[in-house]
Amino acid sequence: MSLTWRPYGLPDVEAVTALANAARAADGTGRPLAEHHVAEQLEGPRFDPTTDTVSAWEGDTLVAAGSVWGPAEPVDGAALGVFDGDVHPDHRGRGIGTELLRRLQERAAALAAQRHPGLPVRLRTPGGTPGSGTARLLEQAGFSAAAWFVWMEVDTAAWTDPGTPSAAVPLDGETLRLARDAHNDAFRDHRSSSPVPEDVWQHWTSGATARHDLGRVVVEDGEVLAYALVSCYRPDVAHVDLVGTRRRARGRGLARAVLLGTLRAARDAGIDVVELEVDSTSPTGADRLYASLGFRPVRTISRHQRDVA
């Protein structure tokens, strides 16, 4: 049977979520997603599902899907196009992944050039686990691994609380708003990062998966110095989406303080696992901090990229 290629939207969320979860289970790339998380992605700022999604159907069966987006600001002097996609494990080996990759690259490059005319275009996408079929497909298309991200987690039932005091406090509406400026300051010297606009921050922090009761901040003189923002894509797992410290406040143990507060809040809320991901080449030594708090590595995922002529 021939495939029908088309964009996907909110009516397809159930099928797209099931596809993504089947791929994650087969590839060992992460925990299952919930449908509301996929729906929120479709409603993000400056994201148009009619142009920025692609799916392949065999009759009524979804066999592949992917999406494209790009930051509002250039990254490392380049116009960045980001994409991600999956082919259902039952339909691999038929050349569908090659065609999906072609379509996603084409749209990602066009979107990046449209948003930042005149700048060199760089494409970026997750590459899966080391030696995966995804990585091989990307490398055949001219991509190479530019970074490796280590997923780490803590089993809260087995976690040993160090018992040290923490200056971190729970988030409220005002500190959540102020945390955006702290985040943009913390990551302005981080490679491959760009400032987060206010509308994107609002979308990120107002979704159904957000668990601000588990997040923590350190505030001094009305300014957020350090922050940890948390989401729960599953009821029993807390994912630390963002953690950082303002540049001028580094060296004071504030990232440790917010993470310690988050671990205690998650444990007390009955969360089974707290997880996060860290760039293995992080110059801040974040992986050592996480390990000292009890986080242990569980998987490594690559980020592949290529520059477009």
Short mmCIF file of N, CA and C in Angstrom, two decimals, residues 1 13 33 52 60 84 89 97 103 113 117 184 188 238 242 245 259 269 273 285 295 303:
data_model
loop_
_atom_site.label_atom_id
_atom_site.label_comp_id
_atom_site.label_asym_id
_atom_site.label_seq_id
_atom_site.Cartn_x
_atom_site.Cartn_y
_atom_site.Cartn_z
N MET A 1 0.84 -1.19 0.00
CA MET A 1 0.00 0.00 0.00
C MET A 1 0.88 1.24 0.00
N VAL A 13 -3.35 13.67 17.66
CA VAL A 13 -2.48 13.60 18.84
C VAL A 13 -2.38 12.19 19.40
N LEU A 33 5.57 9.50 26.64
CA LEU A 33 4.96 10.82 26.66
C LEU A 33 3.46 10.69 26.91
N ASP A 52 4.89 22.90 9.76
CA ASP A 52 6.01 22.45 10.60
C ASP A 52 5.85 21.04 11.14
N ASP A 60 -5.30 3.93 7.53
CA ASP A 60 -5.58 4.66 8.77
C ASP A 60 -4.47 4.51 9.81
N ASP A 84 12.74 16.73 14.73
CA ASP A 84 12.73 15.44 15.40
C ASP A 84 11.67 14.58 14.70
N PRO A 89 8.40 1.23 14.86
CA PRO A 89 9.30 0.06 14.76
C PRO A 89 8.79 -1.02 13.81
N GLY A 97 12.14 6.17 6.76
CA GLY A 97 12.96 7.09 7.54
C GLY A 97 13.76 8.02 6.65
N ARG A 103 12.23 15.27 4.10
CA ARG A 103 11.18 16.27 4.26
C ARG A 103 11.45 17.18 5.46
N ALA A 113 16.22 29.78 7.36
CA ALA A 113 16.59 30.85 6.43
C ALA A 113 15.55 31.96 6.42
N PRO A 117 17.43 35.69 7.69
CA PRO A 117 17.97 35.79 6.32
C PRO A 117 19.44 36.20 6.34
N ASN A 184 18.17 33.24 31.10
CA ASN A 184 18.86 33.83 29.95
C ASN A 184 20.26 34.31 30.32
N ARG A 188 23.80 32.50 28.74
CA ARG A 188 24.29 33.33 27.64
C ARG A 188 25.75 33.02 27.30
N ALA A 238 9.39 12.98 37.97
CA ALA A 238 9.61 14.44 37.88
C ALA A 238 10.83 14.69 37.00
N LEU A 242 14.83 22.64 33.57
CA LEU A 242 15.83 23.70 33.55
C LEU A 242 16.42 23.87 34.94
N THR A 245 22.22 28.94 37.37
CA THR A 245 22.59 29.99 38.32
C THR A 245 23.09 31.19 37.55
N LEU A 259 18.37 22.14 43.59
CA LEU A 259 18.16 20.73 43.29
C LEU A 259 17.85 19.93 44.56
N ALA A 269 6.22 14.46 47.89
CA ALA A 269 5.00 14.41 47.09
C ALA A 269 4.71 13.00 46.57
N VAL A 273 10.69 8.91 40.88
CA VAL A 273 11.96 9.17 40.22
C VAL A 273 12.07 10.64 39.88
N GLY A 285 30.87 21.61 34.91
CA GLY A 285 30.98 20.44 35.78
C GLY A 285 29.66 20.05 36.40
N PHE A 295 22.27 11.56 41.70
CA PHE A 295 21.83 11.22 40.35
C PHE A 295 22.81 10.22 39.73
N ARG A 303 23.27 14.45 20.04
CA ARG A 303 22.65 15.53 19.27
C ARG A 303 23.47 15.70 18.00
#
